[in-house]
Structure formats: structure tokens, C-alpha cells
Amino acid sequence: MPKKLSPELYDLQKKIEAHARDYGLDMFDGYYEVLDYDEVNMVAAFGGFPVRYPHWKWGMEYERLSKSYEYGLHKIYEMVINNDPCYAYLLESNSLADQKMVMCHVCGHNDFFKNNFAFQHTNRKMMDEMANHATRIRRYIDWYGLEEVERFIDACLSIDNLIDTHAPYIVRKKKGGNDDEKPTERDVVKGLLPNSREYMEDFINPPSFVEAQKKKALAEQKKQQRFPREPERDVMGFLMEHAPVTRWQRDIIDMLREEAYYFAPQGMTKIMNEGWATYWHAKLMTEKAMDPSEVIDFADKHSGVVASSKKNLNPYKLGLELLRDVEDRWNRGRYGKEWEECDDMAERRRWDKQTGKGREKLFQVRRIYNDVTFIDEFFTLDFCREHGYFTYEYDRKKKQFLIDTREFESVKQKLLTQLTNFGHPVIRVVDGNYENRSELLMEHAFEGVDLDVGYAQDTLKNVQMIWQRHVHLITTFDERRVMLSYDGHTFSEKAV
């Protein structure tokens, strides 16, 4: 069972949070629970929440985490939840130095959740909301059966990345209109006879004739009007509103879509969020919280956190190094027009205006950037060269990965491509009444990377299950525009 903090850990929490606030961190109230390794794996399998709806994927994730821990492949030191109050979990077997580092790390996450713009729309009582979702889905399972509900949840989960991640921050659809710009009757109704004398209107264009022409024009307009009027990126929301599903199915789509929008900012700020938390755990530990006897333990754990991986980009390391670079540049005045126009390398190396604005700039960056804008703004040529970034490709002849290029623009572009929309394809609903047969037409925003045919077909199959009529997807394969279709039984493909 989860345990509350011991008096010693509780005192540490208060001291560390006080130090963090002295540095300027603005956090929600923090609440910690201590779990053993099995409980940590269970909560981690649930995405950090103690209660989730019944589904087989949680058990699969728990098995993966448990085996990985038992084989010594990973160890979860902490988890923290974007909530008010902010919930975090400590591993019971951690040493005291580890618990200190985790608390410092959590302070960074807590401050980031509260202040970064990407999280401002999220539900700050998501612990309660997740429990409510679990209760409602369990009720549907009791009414309609586990197999039926789970099958529908599977279909919804396959499209939970087809949402409009930018929708909470911009206005996609204009509401209302200007009465002064409403079209006149003659603009709407075609075929009226010309008339320059107003008193003759009822004789030249009788009311019955006008009404008949108006009905004809509206019918034609309705037939030609595209639905939706503009391509809709929130595929999940479109299906929720317009698919011919039952009430309980619509409610499940709504719940899973809400959870997808809750988790989306964490994907949009992974590098910044982890970099910010790592920056502050390093600063708080080395300057305030750490005892001299804990230096070796801290150095060992911290080096593991920021170590480069042979397989994946380490967001902790990239975020930390970029934030430190930003702080150093703004402390020395290495920004602005004068700095950008300086082409004397010796002068650039000596450049130090002693502006001392590094900390102020860090808090500004934490507030108004996400990963894409952060990398685009601060991943500079100097930073890329200093840290030795490169891109790599798989060589089929040599059957191994080789360095492709160290060119700055290529490295930065590949990094931004991986981060844009979390590396997932952008799919939009183009027509919900394709060929006037209530069929669903979607389009892939092709950006140089072909869709995986297997994934595309499986996703089309699940979308068709929800839409209940033919579904189509326009995409590009080998520089050919094609339409993939699924009618509920077979897949087809044709050039467009």
C-alpha cells in the first residue's frame, strides 16, 4: 500500500521547496506518496494515475515494466502528475540522496506544469477526472459487456493522436457574423428577372416564383457545400460529433479525447520539461540540498540521467544543455543584432558584455516556448558544433547505421521534423459526405515521409468501425497521389 512521507522526508520536502521558491520557482502545493517497486510499476503502467478504466493495455505495460526492472534494464526513480495539488511518487528503496534529487527534480516539473503556456488549458483536477472516467466505463462494461466496450476502446485508442494539438491556443472557427455583410435575396436566388422599378417587383417576379427559385438555390447550395467547410484536423472530435454511434460510444470517444488533449502538452514540451527539471535538480542539489557525503551518489545518478543513448535522443541532456547555453549567452550578452553580425571568431570567443540576464531569460523561455519553438530559436550553429550533433542513416549494404551528415541545417531540420506533431502524420477530415454518400474522406498532409501501409490500413479499419460507412484516405506513395479505401470488408487503392 502507498505510504505517506516519513517525518525525515517531510522535513526534506519543506526545505527543498523553500529553496526552490527562493530561486523564483512558482509551484502548486506538492503531495508525495512512497511506493515499492511493484506499486511504482503499476502506477507507471496507468500513466502515473492510481485509477484508470479497465483495459488490456495496462496489464501489457505493467508486464513490460516489471520484466525490465527485474532484468536491471531500468529503474523508475520518480513520477509526477500535472495536477493541483501536484502529486508525485517516490520509490521506497531509493537512498536519501536519491530522494533529495527526486524532490528537486519534481520541483522543476511542478513549476513547469504551472507556468508553461502549453499546460494552461489542462484540467488541474485530472486525478479526480481519471477516476470518474474509470467509473463511467466500468458502468458501460456492466451494461454492454467487457468485449463490446473494450473493442470500441481499442478503435478509439488507435486514433487518439488524430487531434488538433494547437486547437486550445488558437481560434480555428469564427463564431457569429456581420449582419451588414448578409447577402441580398438576389444574391442568393438566381434566375430572377431584372427589374428597375420596385413597384413592379411583385408582377415581374411573383412571390410564388421567388419562393420556388429560393428553394432550388438553397438545395443546390446545400448539395455543393462541403462538410466540414474547412479541413478538420481534430479527426477524433469530428467523429465524436458526427459519427452515427450510440450515446455510450460517443461518451467514450469524449473521455478518451479529453485524456488525449490532457497528455498532448507533455509530448509538446518533453525536451523543455525534462531539461528544466534536470537544470533545477542539479542547481538545488549542488548549491542547497546535498551533503558532502552524498556527492558521489549524486554524481553517479545525475550522470545516468544525462548520459547519451546509442538508440535515442536523450531529452534530459538536450534540454539541460540548451538551457545552460541560453543562460550563458544572456549572461554574456551573446544575442541581438551586434552579436549576430560579428564574424570575427576571436572576438566572438572573448565576447562578454556581463549583462547578467541569464536567469531572467530562462524563466521567460520556460513560460512561452514549446519544444519546436525552443529548438528553432536556440539550437544554433555554435551549439550544434560544440556538442557534435549529426544525423545518421541505415546503410543496407554495410548493414549498419552510419553518420549521414554533420551539416547544421540538416541536423536542425531533422530534429524539428521529429518533434513536429510528435513525429506522427498530420491527417485531416476533408469531406464527411464524400460523393454525397455519407462516406468519410481524409487527407494526409504529405511532408516527404510515406505512411506505413500496415498502420494506415489498421487505422482506416478502426475509423470505419466508428463511422460505419466507407472511409477513404488520400496520401502519397512513391511520389504518386493515391486514395486508400475501406468498405468494411476489403481494402482498395486507386490513383487520384
XYZ file of C-alpha atoms in Angstrom:
496
model
C 0.000 0.000 0.000
C 1.207 3.562 -0.670
C 2.808 5.213 2.336
C 2.957 8.820 3.372
C 6.297 10.542 3.798
C 8.282 9.798 6.919
C 8.945 12.794 9.195
C 12.505 12.974 7.826
C 11.356 13.045 4.188
C 8.577 15.503 5.001
C 11.109 17.921 6.517
C 13.309 17.478 3.438
C 10.351 18.271 1.178
C 9.632 21.532 3.012
C 13.289 22.610 2.967
C 13.756 21.812 -0.735
C 10.529 23.548 -1.742
C 11.553 26.605 0.283
C 14.933 26.706 -1.517
C 13.157 26.324 -4.863
C 10.828 29.247 -4.136
C 13.818 31.350 -3.097
C 15.211 30.796 -6.604
C 11.931 32.026 -8.089
C 10.103 28.780 -8.839
C 6.312 29.114 -8.645
C 4.752 25.747 -7.818
C 1.489 24.069 -6.892
C 1.354 22.526 -3.436
C 3.187 19.203 -3.555
C 1.922 15.862 -2.270
C 4.181 12.783 -2.181
C 3.487 9.087 -1.722
C 6.107 6.380 -1.202
C 5.691 3.173 -3.238
C 7.610 -0.065 -3.520
C 8.945 -1.121 -6.940
C 5.868 -3.208 -7.814
C 3.478 -0.389 -6.928
C 5.588 2.061 -8.918
C 5.335 -0.205 -11.961
C 1.565 -0.481 -11.528
C 1.102 3.285 -11.297
C 3.542 3.854 -14.185
C 1.554 1.409 -16.322
C -1.504 3.604 -15.659
C 0.390 6.671 -16.910
C 1.029 7.917 -13.364
C -2.579 7.813 -12.183
C -3.710 5.405 -9.442
C -7.089 4.661 -11.086
C -7.817 4.135 -14.803
C -10.535 2.458 -16.842
C -10.258 -1.331 -17.382
C -8.280 -2.220 -20.487
C -5.779 -4.897 -21.503
C -3.055 -2.384 -22.449
C -2.411 -1.504 -18.780
C -1.567 -5.132 -17.990
C 0.692 -5.361 -21.031
C 2.567 -2.219 -19.976
C 2.868 -3.493 -16.391
C 4.403 -6.762 -17.595
C 6.898 -4.851 -19.752
C 7.926 -2.554 -16.882
C 8.148 -5.386 -14.348
C 10.365 -7.564 -16.532
C 12.538 -4.603 -17.443
C 13.031 -3.780 -13.757
C 13.750 -7.403 -12.800
C 16.350 -7.703 -15.581
C 18.017 -4.480 -14.429
C 17.230 -2.604 -17.644
C 15.516 0.350 -15.989
C 14.522 1.835 -12.666
C 11.766 4.395 -12.107
C 13.003 6.917 -9.563
C 10.018 9.260 -9.641
C 6.728 10.150 -11.275
C 4.960 13.483 -11.150
C 1.437 14.424 -12.254
C 0.207 17.698 -13.752
C -2.447 18.378 -11.140
C -3.313 20.873 -8.410
C -2.075 19.824 -5.886
C 0.857 18.261 -7.716
C 1.111 14.534 -6.957
C 4.469 12.769 -7.071
C 5.699 9.294 -6.165
C 8.959 8.213 -4.538
C 10.477 4.750 -4.775
C 10.770 3.244 -1.303
C 14.157 1.627 -1.987
C 15.822 4.917 -3.019
C 18.668 6.194 -0.880
C 18.276 9.509 0.939
C 20.423 11.249 -1.694
C 18.167 9.814 -4.421
C 15.050 11.065 -2.631
C 16.555 14.538 -2.362
C 17.389 14.598 -6.066
C 13.913 13.369 -6.980
C 12.253 16.075 -4.869
C 14.414 18.735 -6.520
C 13.513 17.282 -9.915
C 9.806 17.304 -9.045
C 10.046 20.984 -8.073
C 11.196 21.752 -11.610
C 8.335 19.776 -13.174
C 5.816 21.321 -10.789
C 6.908 24.850 -11.722
C 6.849 23.987 -15.432
C 3.340 22.494 -15.273
C 2.015 25.577 -13.529
C 3.644 28.238 -15.712
C 4.285 26.963 -19.241
C 1.643 28.181 -21.702
C 1.069 24.694 -23.160
C -0.448 23.441 -19.893
C -2.752 26.382 -19.184
C -5.823 24.701 -20.745
C -5.332 21.347 -18.996
C -7.622 20.074 -16.264
C -5.850 20.690 -12.959
C -8.096 18.129 -11.219
C -7.248 15.292 -13.581
C -6.720 12.790 -10.756
C -10.442 13.058 -9.991
C -11.398 13.162 -13.694
C -9.488 9.959 -14.455
C -11.327 8.215 -11.614
C -14.642 9.499 -12.997
C -13.760 8.150 -16.452
C -12.956 4.754 -14.917
C -16.318 4.679 -13.095
C -18.306 5.551 -16.225
C -16.520 2.992 -18.396
C -16.984 0.280 -15.754
C -20.694 1.115 -15.795
C -20.780 0.649 -19.573
C -18.966 -2.668 -19.195
C -21.637 -3.833 -16.741
C -24.385 -2.804 -19.180
C -22.947 -3.840 -22.551
C -20.230 -6.369 -21.747
C -16.433 -6.210 -21.489
C -15.740 -7.460 -25.006
C -18.016 -4.920 -26.717
C -16.730 -1.932 -24.738
C -13.072 -2.968 -24.969
C -13.357 -3.448 -28.740
C -14.677 0.086 -29.106
C -11.973 1.491 -26.802
C -9.339 -0.243 -28.976
C -10.690 1.579 -32.028
C -10.674 4.936 -30.226
C -7.152 4.490 -28.877
C -5.849 3.863 -32.411
C -6.862 7.439 -33.363
C -6.156 9.277 -30.098
C -3.218 11.010 -31.830
C -5.520 12.384 -34.558
C -6.384 15.519 -32.603
C -5.649 19.185 -33.206
C -2.874 19.840 -30.693
C -2.922 23.572 -31.431
C -6.687 23.988 -31.042
C -6.558 25.055 -27.356
C -4.326 28.028 -28.223
C -5.936 29.428 -31.396
C -9.414 30.010 -32.838
C -9.999 27.690 -35.788
C -13.657 28.549 -36.400
C -15.221 32.005 -36.365
C -18.452 32.294 -34.456
C -21.244 34.663 -35.453
C -21.087 37.077 -38.348
C -21.662 40.629 -39.502
C -25.311 41.362 -40.317
C -24.210 44.131 -42.678
C -22.497 41.545 -44.879
C -25.506 39.255 -45.291
C -26.248 38.563 -48.981
C -29.362 40.065 -50.529
C -32.209 37.956 -51.866
C -30.987 38.491 -55.428
C -27.508 37.262 -54.409
C -28.987 34.041 -53.017
C -31.748 33.423 -55.566
C -30.571 33.066 -59.149
C -32.931 33.351 -62.132
C -34.950 36.400 -61.050
C -35.957 38.655 -63.921
C -34.273 42.108 -63.987
C -36.429 44.956 -62.707
C -35.518 48.610 -62.329
C -38.878 49.652 -60.831
C -39.536 48.474 -57.298
C -43.346 48.770 -57.554
C -43.357 46.265 -60.438
C -41.417 43.579 -58.494
C -44.477 41.535 -57.451
C -45.691 41.403 -61.053
C -42.335 40.625 -62.730
C -41.155 38.199 -60.044
C -44.263 36.857 -58.238
C -43.751 35.650 -54.623
C -44.527 32.043 -55.615
C -41.837 32.154 -58.320
C -39.309 33.737 -55.931
C -40.014 31.098 -53.287
C -39.578 28.270 -55.786
C -36.288 29.721 -57.024
C -35.105 30.217 -53.455
C -35.784 26.571 -52.568
C -33.982 25.472 -55.712
C -30.971 27.680 -54.926
C -30.756 26.502 -51.300
C -30.970 22.857 -52.377
C -28.177 23.370 -54.881
C -26.085 25.263 -52.324
C -26.567 22.535 -49.733
C -25.588 19.895 -52.278
C -22.392 21.721 -53.221
C -21.436 22.814 -49.698
C -18.506 20.857 -48.319
C -18.873 19.250 -44.914
C -16.881 20.319 -42.990
C -16.414 23.713 -44.644
C -12.674 23.629 -43.980
C -10.426 20.590 -43.439
C -10.784 19.435 -39.842
C -7.599 18.311 -38.109
C -9.367 17.056 -34.984
C -10.463 13.754 -36.515
C -11.445 12.352 -33.126
C -13.629 15.383 -32.381
C -15.275 15.179 -35.813
C -16.163 11.522 -35.275
C -17.476 12.293 -31.806
C -19.840 14.954 -33.186
C -20.947 13.376 -36.457
C -20.426 9.587 -36.427
C -23.656 7.529 -36.122
C -22.695 5.965 -32.799
C -24.709 5.267 -29.674
C -24.751 7.540 -26.662
C -22.339 5.418 -24.618
C -19.913 5.166 -27.532
C -19.969 8.941 -28.009
C -19.259 9.352 -24.294
C -16.235 7.030 -24.536
C -14.856 8.985 -27.503
C -15.309 12.179 -25.492
C -13.463 10.774 -22.462
C -10.522 9.398 -24.445
C -10.302 12.609 -26.465
C -10.193 14.640 -23.243
C -7.341 12.467 -21.980
C -5.506 12.851 -25.298
C -5.694 16.648 -25.040
C -4.537 16.448 -21.405
C -1.408 14.447 -22.316
C -0.631 16.359 -25.535
C 1.285 19.253 -23.859
C 3.628 16.750 -22.229
C 4.568 15.481 -25.682
C 4.881 19.049 -26.983
C 7.333 20.018 -24.196
C 9.221 16.786 -23.402
C 12.691 18.261 -24.029
C 11.981 21.548 -22.265
C 10.149 19.966 -19.339
C 12.824 17.370 -18.591
C 15.610 19.855 -19.255
C 14.029 22.355 -16.849
C 13.579 19.732 -14.112
C 17.147 18.464 -14.601
C 18.538 22.005 -14.515
C 16.865 22.660 -11.179
C 17.672 19.332 -9.573
C 21.342 19.942 -10.421
C 21.284 23.505 -9.082
C 19.293 22.762 -5.929
C 21.349 19.696 -5.080
C 24.793 21.243 -5.679
C 24.028 24.582 -4.034
C 21.487 23.825 -1.273
C 20.281 20.297 -0.569
C 23.248 17.956 -0.900
C 25.521 16.930 1.979
C 29.239 16.458 1.241
C 28.902 12.709 1.843
C 26.315 12.470 -0.955
C 28.426 13.945 -3.765
C 29.451 10.601 -5.272
C 25.912 9.184 -5.184
C 24.500 12.330 -6.766
C 27.173 12.457 -9.474
C 26.522 8.805 -10.312
C 22.722 9.256 -10.606
C 22.923 12.604 -12.411
C 25.395 11.283 -14.978
C 22.972 8.431 -15.664
C 20.144 10.906 -16.231
C 22.057 12.983 -18.806
C 24.002 10.149 -20.455
C 23.735 9.931 -24.232
C 21.955 6.893 -25.628
C 23.069 4.823 -28.615
C 19.463 4.427 -29.762
C 17.514 7.568 -28.900
C 17.961 11.268 -28.312
C 18.109 11.946 -24.576
C 15.619 14.792 -23.865
C 17.121 15.364 -20.397
C 20.564 16.040 -21.837
C 19.480 18.147 -24.821
C 17.089 20.236 -22.720
C 19.635 20.781 -19.942
C 22.486 21.741 -22.282
C 20.293 24.115 -24.284
C 19.004 25.852 -21.155
C 22.528 26.241 -19.828
C 23.632 27.619 -23.188
C 20.767 30.146 -23.145
C 21.664 31.223 -19.613
C 25.334 31.629 -20.519
C 24.579 33.598 -23.713
C 22.245 36.032 -21.986
C 24.650 36.446 -19.056
C 27.410 37.426 -21.532
C 25.222 39.410 -23.907
C 25.711 36.969 -26.797
C 22.459 37.856 -28.529
C 20.967 40.622 -30.638
C 21.982 42.309 -33.876
C 25.539 43.188 -32.836
C 26.303 39.588 -31.857
C 24.717 38.125 -34.986
C 26.689 40.450 -37.290
C 30.049 39.774 -35.633
C 32.067 37.451 -37.906
C 35.406 37.704 -36.056
C 35.769 34.299 -34.373
C 38.364 35.551 -31.875
C 36.066 38.404 -30.892
C 33.102 36.034 -30.511
C 35.129 33.795 -28.188
C 36.076 36.779 -25.993
C 32.572 38.288 -26.079
C 31.305 39.110 -22.573
C 29.116 42.167 -22.001
C 28.331 41.000 -18.448
C 24.635 41.680 -18.958
C 23.627 39.126 -16.313
C 20.182 38.438 -17.813
C 20.536 34.662 -17.979
C 18.142 33.712 -15.165
C 15.534 36.219 -16.331
C 15.713 34.787 -19.857
C 15.367 31.218 -18.571
C 12.088 31.996 -16.821
C 10.810 33.700 -19.962
C 11.741 30.665 -22.076
C 10.045 28.339 -19.580
C 6.830 30.341 -19.900
C 6.316 30.891 -23.648
C 8.103 28.118 -25.599
C 7.404 24.512 -26.536
C 9.932 22.020 -27.926
C 9.554 23.042 -31.571
C 9.894 26.789 -30.949
C 12.604 26.161 -28.337
C 14.768 24.162 -30.759
C 14.019 26.503 -33.651
C 15.056 29.561 -31.628
C 18.003 28.364 -29.551
C 19.546 25.358 -31.356
C 22.246 27.438 -33.007
C 25.181 26.643 -35.270
C 27.632 27.240 -32.394
C 25.662 24.901 -30.099
C 25.454 22.196 -32.763
C 29.201 22.303 -33.401
C 30.157 22.440 -29.733
C 28.101 19.339 -28.860
C 28.858 17.393 -32.026
C 25.345 16.691 -33.302
C 24.889 14.726 -36.521
C 22.259 12.734 -38.427
C 22.607 9.053 -39.279
C 21.066 6.650 -41.768
C 20.955 2.875 -42.150
C 23.331 1.569 -44.828
C 21.739 -1.513 -46.410
C 24.989 -2.644 -47.998
C 27.062 -2.477 -44.831
C 24.032 -3.410 -42.685
C 24.767 -0.825 -40.041
C 23.955 2.756 -39.127
C 26.407 5.356 -40.438
C 26.759 9.110 -39.979
C 24.848 10.815 -42.779
C 25.806 14.466 -42.255
C 27.017 16.978 -39.680
C 25.615 19.921 -41.623
C 23.830 22.242 -39.203
C 20.709 22.904 -41.295
C 20.161 19.193 -41.942
C 20.613 18.294 -38.281
C 18.238 21.009 -37.110
C 15.631 20.210 -39.747
C 15.624 16.520 -38.873
C 15.279 17.324 -35.199
C 12.361 19.682 -35.845
C 10.695 17.124 -38.123
C 10.833 14.505 -35.369
C 9.272 16.927 -32.888
C 6.526 18.364 -35.108
C 3.213 16.675 -34.218
C 5.292 14.205 -32.110
C 6.596 12.708 -35.352
C 3.103 11.458 -36.255
C 1.475 12.116 -39.639
C -0.986 15.011 -39.902
C -4.402 13.724 -41.031
C -7.402 15.967 -41.760
C -11.057 15.282 -42.470
C -11.733 16.793 -45.898
C -15.310 15.674 -46.579
C -17.859 13.969 -44.335
C -20.251 13.458 -47.232
C -17.914 12.300 -49.972
C -19.660 11.943 -53.326
C -22.922 12.693 -51.493
C -22.927 9.165 -49.977
C -22.123 9.982 -46.312
C -18.659 8.496 -46.794
C -15.658 9.909 -44.937
C -12.735 11.376 -46.893
C -9.495 12.164 -45.092
C -6.215 13.533 -46.397
C -2.633 13.042 -45.273
C -0.525 16.226 -45.251
C 2.457 14.680 -47.041
C 5.818 16.131 -45.961
C 8.263 13.771 -47.611
C 7.629 10.657 -45.482
C 5.314 7.893 -46.732
C 2.728 6.393 -44.410
C 3.274 2.874 -43.110
C 0.746 0.901 -45.179
C 0.032 -1.588 -42.404
C -0.657 1.127 -39.828
C -2.722 3.107 -42.346
C -4.942 0.122 -43.142
C -5.438 -0.786 -39.472
C -6.360 2.805 -38.655
C -8.778 3.010 -41.602
C -10.396 -0.180 -40.362
C -10.971 1.321 -36.911
C -12.227 4.630 -38.304
C -14.690 2.710 -40.493
C -15.946 0.845 -37.441
C -16.796 4.174 -35.828
C -18.081 5.940 -38.996
C -19.990 2.801 -40.138
C -19.689 3.692 -43.841
C -16.886 3.667 -46.417
C -13.767 5.619 -45.404
C -11.060 6.978 -47.711
C -7.594 8.426 -47.195
C -5.670 10.431 -49.787
C -1.903 10.189 -49.385
C 1.327 9.944 -51.397
C 3.281 6.742 -52.079
C 6.459 6.836 -54.175
C 5.539 10.321 -55.447
C 2.080 9.106 -56.572
C -1.155 10.519 -55.171
C -3.353 7.589 -54.193
C -6.593 7.017 -52.326
C -6.768 4.164 -49.828
C -10.308 2.990 -49.150
C -12.002 0.522 -46.819
C -15.646 -0.501 -47.120
C -15.890 -2.663 -44.022
C -14.724 -5.821 -45.805
C -11.895 -5.117 -48.250
C -9.205 -2.503 -48.875
C -8.741 -0.846 -52.242
C -6.325 1.651 -53.760
C -6.607 3.951 -56.757
C -4.636 6.838 -58.236
C -6.060 10.348 -57.838
